[in-house]
Amino acid sequence: MSKQAQILVIYTGGTIGMVQDSESGALKAFDFKHLTAQIPEIKKFGFHIDSISFDPIIDSSNMHPEVWVRLAKIIEEKYEQYDGFVILHGSDTMAFTASALSFMLENLSKPVILTGSQLPIGMIRTDGKENFITSLEIAAAKRDDGTSLVPEVCIYFEYQLYRGNRTHKFNAEHFEAFRSVNYPVLARAGVEIKYNFEAIHKPMHQEFRILTQLDPHVAVLTLFPGITREVVSAVLNIEGVKAVVMATYGSGNAPTHDWFLEELEAAIKKGVIVYNVTQCKGGSVKMGKYETSVGLQKIGVVSGYDITLEAAVTKLMYLLGNDYPQDRIRKYLKTSLRGEITV
Ligand code: ASP
């Protein structure tokens, strides 16, 4: 039998980490030092599992780029020692963290699986145990040649494994909380875990490294019928803002009013990047398809194709943080760096 798999679990917080106190019955934070005592089933895997718990643990609504840097640094430090990583995280901003890490971890050849739950792990009907146990199994899964089956940043939730930077949280109550509309599911867990090998990244052979410079000077401008010039102008002219994700209609459409295009053009001329991302959860921006996006194309708005809002925001933070010249950033925004867009 091959060497026992070594898995590192990093617990950041979120609903999953709650168990019932055996005496009082109250929900309290899970003690990760005694992981196998809490979930004895995991001993049957025969993996070696270590854990790191954040102190304090956080509700993921308080997630911040500094925490992404901390996670990337832990993974870098422990990269050689472990075969895979499982990050326990609140579901609210999990898609942002997964997207950010996908850009920050370059040449990844090991699995980084984010999971969490809608009900605490200590509750009888919890979805947390299955999410956690299957994530461990996926993090340890290898091919015959010893390479990891899923060498990418993923979210595992409710029997489905997704490419992290393709997901969004779409339901606040259902156990099936995530969707990846524009990219196929990487694996489905039933009686067996069925991997969709065609859709999964191949392991990288270049040296693994992390990129930890993130620039948060990004804003989001969501269009709606009746949006005023004042609102558009205020967002585009926020002091220090370097890029604006513009959430447009349908296949990347926006009003054709002169004032609207004038505001955008002035901001772009000042050096602000305007990134066109559709408000639709499925499908792609196709600038030039309708008259209502021809003007955007002419003034230099950049197409986000089928990128999620989560991946758009974090990709911009990552590219701006790396201090690339603007033409390179614009080129990379239209290029799939980690499988986040279909061009
Ligand atoms: N508010 C929680 C969080 O995102 C919800 C969850 O854990 O799913 O941290």
Coordinates of C-alpha atoms and ligand atoms in Angstrom, one line a residue:
M1 CA 0.0 0.0 0.0
S2 CA 1.2 3.5 -0.8
K3 CA 2.3 5.9 2.0
Q4 CA -0.4 7.2 4.3
A5 CA -1.9 10.4 2.9
Q6 CA -1.0 13.5 4.9
I7 CA -3.8 16.1 5.0
L8 CA -3.8 19.5 6.6
V9 CA -7.2 21.0 7.7
I10 CA -7.3 24.7 8.2
Y11 CA -10.3 25.9 10.2
T12 CA -11.1 29.6 9.6
G13 CA -14.7 29.6 11.1
G14 CA -18.2 29.5 9.8
T15 CA -21.2 27.5 10.8
I16 CA -19.6 24.1 10.3
G17 CA -17.4 24.4 13.4
M18 CA -20.1 24.1 16.0
V19 CA -20.7 21.1 18.2
Q20 CA -23.1 20.5 21.1
D21 CA -21.5 20.6 24.5
S22 CA -22.1 17.2 26.0
E23 CA -23.1 18.6 29.4
S24 CA -25.0 21.8 28.6
G25 CA -26.2 21.0 25.1
A26 CA -25.2 24.4 23.9
L27 CA -23.5 24.9 20.6
K28 CA -19.8 25.8 21.0
A29 CA -16.8 26.0 18.7
F30 CA -15.4 22.6 17.6
D31 CA -12.1 21.6 19.3
F32 CA -9.9 20.8 16.3
K33 CA -7.1 19.4 18.6
H34 CA -9.4 16.5 19.1
L35 CA -10.7 16.1 15.6
T36 CA -10.9 12.3 15.5
A37 CA -12.7 12.2 18.9
Q38 CA -15.4 14.5 17.4
I39 CA -15.7 12.6 14.1
P40 CA -14.4 9.1 14.8
E41 CA -15.4 8.0 11.2
I42 CA -12.3 9.8 9.8
K43 CA -10.0 7.3 11.5
K44 CA -11.2 4.7 9.0
F45 CA -9.6 6.5 6.1
G46 CA -6.2 5.8 7.5
F47 CA -5.0 9.3 6.6
H48 CA -2.8 11.3 8.8
I49 CA -4.7 14.5 9.5
D50 CA -3.3 17.6 11.2
S51 CA -5.3 20.8 11.8
I52 CA -4.7 24.5 12.3
S53 CA -7.4 26.5 13.8
F54 CA -7.7 30.3 13.4
D55 CA -7.8 32.2 16.7
P56 CA -10.2 33.9 16.7
I57 CA -12.3 32.0 14.2
I58 CA -14.3 34.3 11.9
D59 CA -17.8 34.4 10.4
S60 CA -16.9 34.6 6.7
S61 CA -18.7 37.9 6.3
N62 CA -15.6 39.3 8.0
M63 CA -13.3 37.8 5.4
H64 CA -10.5 40.1 4.2
P65 CA -7.6 39.9 1.7
E66 CA -5.3 39.8 4.7
V67 CA -6.8 36.4 5.7
W68 CA -6.3 35.2 2.1
V69 CA -2.6 36.1 2.4
R70 CA -2.5 34.2 5.7
L71 CA -4.0 31.1 4.2
A72 CA -1.7 31.2 1.2
K73 CA 1.3 31.5 3.5
I74 CA 0.2 28.5 5.6
I75 CA -0.2 26.5 2.4
E76 CA 3.2 27.6 1.1
E77 CA 4.9 26.7 4.4
K78 CA 3.3 23.3 4.6
Y79 CA 3.2 22.5 0.9
E80 CA 5.9 19.8 0.9
Q81 CA 4.7 18.2 4.1
Y82 CA 1.1 17.5 3.0
D83 CA -0.6 15.8 0.1
G84 CA -3.7 18.0 0.2
F85 CA -5.4 20.8 2.1
V86 CA -9.0 21.2 3.4
I87 CA -10.1 24.7 4.4
L88 CA -13.2 24.9 6.6
H89 CA -14.8 28.2 5.9
G90 CA -18.2 30.0 6.2
S91 CA -20.2 29.6 3.0
D92 CA -21.1 33.3 2.7
T93 CA -17.9 34.4 1.1
M94 CA -16.4 31.0 0.3
A95 CA -16.6 31.7 -3.4
F96 CA -14.5 34.9 -3.0
T97 CA -11.8 33.1 -0.9
A98 CA -11.7 30.2 -3.4
S99 CA -11.3 32.6 -6.3
A100 CA -8.7 34.7 -4.6
L101 CA -6.6 31.6 -3.6
S102 CA -6.8 30.2 -7.2
F103 CA -5.0 33.3 -8.4
M104 CA -2.6 33.5 -5.4
L105 CA -1.4 29.9 -5.6
E106 CA 0.6 29.5 -8.8
N107 CA 1.5 26.2 -10.3
L108 CA -0.6 24.3 -7.8
S109 CA -0.2 20.5 -8.0
K110 CA -2.1 19.6 -4.9
P111 CA -5.8 19.8 -3.9
V112 CA -7.0 22.8 -1.9
I113 CA -10.6 22.0 -1.0
L114 CA -12.8 24.6 0.7
T115 CA -15.9 23.3 2.4
G116 CA -18.4 24.3 5.2
S117 CA -22.0 23.6 5.9
Q118 CA -25.4 25.1 6.4
L119 CA -26.0 23.4 9.7
P120 CA -23.3 23.1 12.4
I121 CA -21.4 19.8 12.5
G122 CA -22.7 19.1 16.0
M123 CA -26.4 19.0 14.9
I124 CA -28.0 15.7 14.1
R125 CA -29.2 16.8 10.6
T126 CA -25.9 18.5 9.8
D127 CA -24.6 18.6 6.2
G128 CA -21.2 19.3 7.6
K129 CA -20.0 15.7 8.2
E130 CA -20.5 14.6 4.7
N131 CA -19.0 17.8 3.3
F132 CA -16.0 17.5 5.5
I133 CA -15.4 13.7 5.2
T134 CA -15.7 13.7 1.4
S135 CA -13.5 16.8 1.1
L136 CA -10.8 14.9 3.1
E137 CA -11.2 12.0 0.7
I138 CA -10.9 14.2 -2.4
A139 CA -7.9 16.0 -0.9
A140 CA -6.1 12.7 -0.5
A141 CA -7.1 11.2 -3.8
K142 CA -4.2 10.3 -6.2
R143 CA -3.6 8.7 -9.5
D144 CA -1.5 5.6 -9.9
D145 CA 1.5 7.7 -10.7
G146 CA 1.2 9.5 -7.4
T147 CA 0.0 12.8 -8.6
S148 CA -3.1 14.4 -7.1
L149 CA -6.4 13.7 -8.8
V150 CA -7.7 17.3 -8.3
P151 CA -4.7 19.7 -8.2
E152 CA -6.7 22.9 -8.0
V153 CA -8.6 25.2 -5.6
C154 CA -12.2 23.8 -5.3
I155 CA -15.3 24.1 -3.3
Y156 CA -17.0 20.8 -2.2
F157 CA -20.6 21.2 -1.0
E158 CA -23.6 18.8 -1.0
Y159 CA -22.2 16.0 -3.1
Q160 CA -20.6 18.2 -5.7
L161 CA -17.0 19.4 -6.3
Y162 CA -16.7 22.7 -8.2
R163 CA -13.8 24.7 -9.6
G164 CA -13.6 27.4 -6.9
N165 CA -13.3 30.4 -9.1
R166 CA -16.4 29.3 -11.1
T167 CA -18.8 29.2 -8.1
H168 CA -21.2 31.6 -6.4
K169 CA -23.4 31.0 -3.4
F170 CA -26.9 31.0 -4.7
N171 CA -29.0 29.7 -1.7
A172 CA -28.9 30.7 1.9
E173 CA -31.0 27.8 3.2
H174 CA -30.7 24.8 0.9
F175 CA -27.9 22.3 1.6
E176 CA -27.0 22.7 -2.1
A177 CA -25.8 26.2 -1.6
F178 CA -23.4 26.6 -4.5
R179 CA -23.6 26.6 -8.3
S180 CA -21.1 26.7 -11.1
V181 CA -23.3 27.6 -14.0
N182 CA -20.6 28.3 -16.6
Y183 CA -18.3 25.3 -15.9
P184 CA -19.0 21.6 -15.4
V185 CA -18.9 20.0 -11.9
L186 CA -15.5 18.5 -11.3
A187 CA -16.8 15.5 -9.4
R188 CA -20.1 14.1 -8.0
A189 CA -20.1 12.0 -4.8
G190 CA -22.6 9.2 -4.7
V191 CA -21.9 5.6 -3.9
E192 CA -18.5 6.4 -5.5
I193 CA -16.9 9.7 -6.2
K194 CA -17.1 10.1 -10.0
Y195 CA -14.5 12.5 -11.3
N196 CA -14.9 14.5 -14.5
F197 CA -11.3 14.2 -15.6
E198 CA -11.8 16.2 -18.7
A199 CA -12.8 19.3 -16.7
I200 CA -10.1 19.1 -14.0
H201 CA -6.7 20.9 -14.3
K202 CA -3.6 18.8 -14.9
P203 CA -0.9 18.9 -12.2
M204 CA 1.6 21.7 -12.8
H205 CA 5.2 20.8 -13.1
Q206 CA 6.7 24.2 -12.6
E207 CA 7.7 25.3 -9.1
F208 CA 4.8 26.1 -6.8
R209 CA 4.8 29.7 -5.5
I210 CA 2.4 32.1 -3.9
L211 CA 1.6 35.7 -4.9
T212 CA 0.5 37.7 -1.9
Q213 CA 0.3 41.3 -3.2
L214 CA -3.4 42.1 -3.4
D215 CA -4.6 45.6 -4.1
P216 CA -8.2 46.2 -2.8
H217 CA -8.7 49.4 -4.8
V218 CA -11.6 47.9 -6.7
A219 CA -15.3 48.9 -6.8
V220 CA -18.4 47.3 -8.2
L221 CA -21.0 49.3 -10.2
T222 CA -24.2 47.4 -10.6
L223 CA -26.5 48.9 -13.3
F224 CA -30.2 49.1 -12.9
P225 CA -32.9 50.9 -15.0
G226 CA -33.0 54.5 -13.7
I227 CA -29.4 54.6 -12.4
T228 CA -28.4 58.3 -12.3
R229 CA -25.4 60.1 -13.6
E230 CA -24.5 61.0 -10.0
V231 CA -24.3 57.4 -8.9
V232 CA -22.3 56.3 -11.9
S233 CA -19.9 59.3 -11.6
A234 CA -19.5 58.8 -7.8
V235 CA -18.4 55.1 -8.2
L236 CA -16.1 55.8 -11.1
N237 CA -14.5 58.7 -9.3
I238 CA -13.9 57.2 -5.9
E239 CA -10.6 58.4 -4.7
G240 CA -7.9 55.8 -5.3
V241 CA -10.1 53.4 -7.2
K242 CA -8.1 51.6 -9.9
A243 CA -10.7 49.3 -11.4
V244 CA -14.5 49.1 -11.5
V245 CA -16.3 45.8 -12.1
M246 CA -19.4 47.0 -14.0
A247 CA -22.3 44.5 -13.6
T248 CA -24.2 44.9 -16.9
Y249 CA -27.3 43.3 -18.4
G250 CA -27.5 40.1 -20.4
S251 CA -24.6 39.7 -22.8
G252 CA -22.8 42.8 -21.5
N253 CA -25.3 45.5 -22.4
A254 CA -25.6 49.0 -20.8
P255 CA -27.5 52.2 -21.5
T256 CA -26.5 54.1 -24.6
H257 CA -27.1 57.6 -23.2
D258 CA -24.4 60.0 -24.0
W259 CA -23.8 61.0 -20.4
F260 CA -23.3 57.4 -19.4
L261 CA -20.6 56.8 -22.1
E262 CA -19.0 60.1 -21.3
E263 CA -18.6 59.2 -17.6
L264 CA -17.1 55.8 -18.5
E265 CA -14.8 57.3 -21.2
A266 CA -13.5 60.0 -18.8
A267 CA -12.7 57.4 -16.1
I268 CA -11.0 55.1 -18.6
K269 CA -8.9 58.0 -19.9
K270 CA -7.9 58.7 -16.3
G271 CA -6.6 55.2 -16.1
V272 CA -9.5 53.4 -14.4
I273 CA -10.0 49.9 -15.7
V274 CA -13.7 49.1 -16.4
Y275 CA -14.4 45.4 -16.4
N276 CA -17.7 44.3 -18.0
V277 CA -19.3 41.4 -16.1
T278 CA -22.8 40.3 -16.7
Q279 CA -25.5 40.2 -14.0
C280 CA -26.7 36.9 -15.4
K281 CA -25.4 33.9 -13.6
G282 CA -25.0 31.9 -16.8
G283 CA -23.7 32.9 -20.2
S284 CA -21.1 35.3 -21.4
V285 CA -20.4 39.0 -22.1
K286 CA -20.3 39.5 -25.9
M287 CA -19.5 43.1 -26.5
G288 CA -20.6 44.2 -29.9
K289 CA -23.4 41.7 -30.2
Y290 CA -26.0 44.4 -29.5
E291 CA -25.9 48.1 -30.2
T292 CA -26.1 48.6 -26.4
S293 CA -22.5 47.3 -26.0
V294 CA -20.9 48.7 -29.2
G295 CA -20.1 52.0 -27.4
L296 CA -18.6 50.2 -24.4
Q297 CA -16.2 48.4 -26.7
K298 CA -15.2 51.6 -28.5
I299 CA -14.2 53.4 -25.4
G300 CA -12.1 50.6 -24.0
V301 CA -14.3 48.7 -21.5
V302 CA -12.7 45.2 -21.0
S303 CA -14.9 42.1 -21.5
G304 CA -15.1 39.7 -18.5
Y305 CA -16.6 37.0 -20.7
D306 CA -18.3 34.5 -18.4
I307 CA -16.5 35.4 -15.2
T308 CA -18.3 35.4 -11.9
L309 CA -18.4 38.6 -9.8
E310 CA -16.3 36.9 -7.1
A311 CA -13.6 35.9 -9.6
A312 CA -13.7 39.3 -11.3
V313 CA -13.1 41.2 -8.0
T314 CA -10.3 39.0 -6.8
K315 CA -8.6 38.7 -10.2
L316 CA -8.4 42.5 -10.3
M317 CA -7.0 42.6 -6.7
Y318 CA -4.4 40.1 -7.8
L319 CA -3.5 41.8 -11.1
L320 CA -3.4 45.3 -9.6
G321 CA -1.4 44.0 -6.6
N322 CA 1.3 42.7 -9.0
D323 CA 1.9 46.1 -10.4
Y324 CA 1.7 45.0 -14.0
P325 CA 1.5 47.8 -16.6
Q326 CA -2.1 48.6 -17.5
D327 CA -1.9 47.0 -21.0
R328 CA -0.8 43.7 -19.4
I329 CA -3.6 43.8 -16.9
R330 CA -6.1 44.4 -19.6
K331 CA -4.7 41.5 -21.6
Y332 CA -4.7 39.1 -18.5
L333 CA -8.3 40.1 -17.7
K334 CA -9.3 38.7 -21.1
T335 CA -7.1 35.6 -20.6
S336 CA -8.0 32.5 -18.6
L337 CA -5.3 32.4 -15.9
R338 CA -6.7 29.6 -13.7
G339 CA -9.6 28.3 -15.7
E340 CA -11.9 31.2 -14.5
I341 CA -13.2 32.2 -17.9
T342 CA -14.1 30.6 -21.2
V343 CA -12.7 32.7 -24.0
Ligands
ASP1 N1 -22.4 33.3 8.2 C1 -21.7 32.1 8.0 C2 -20.4 32.3 7.4 O1 -20.3 32.5 6.2 C3 -22.5 31.1 7.2 C4 -21.9 29.8 7.0 O2 -21.0 29.4 7.7 O3 -22.3 29.1 6.1 O4 -19.4 32.3 8.1

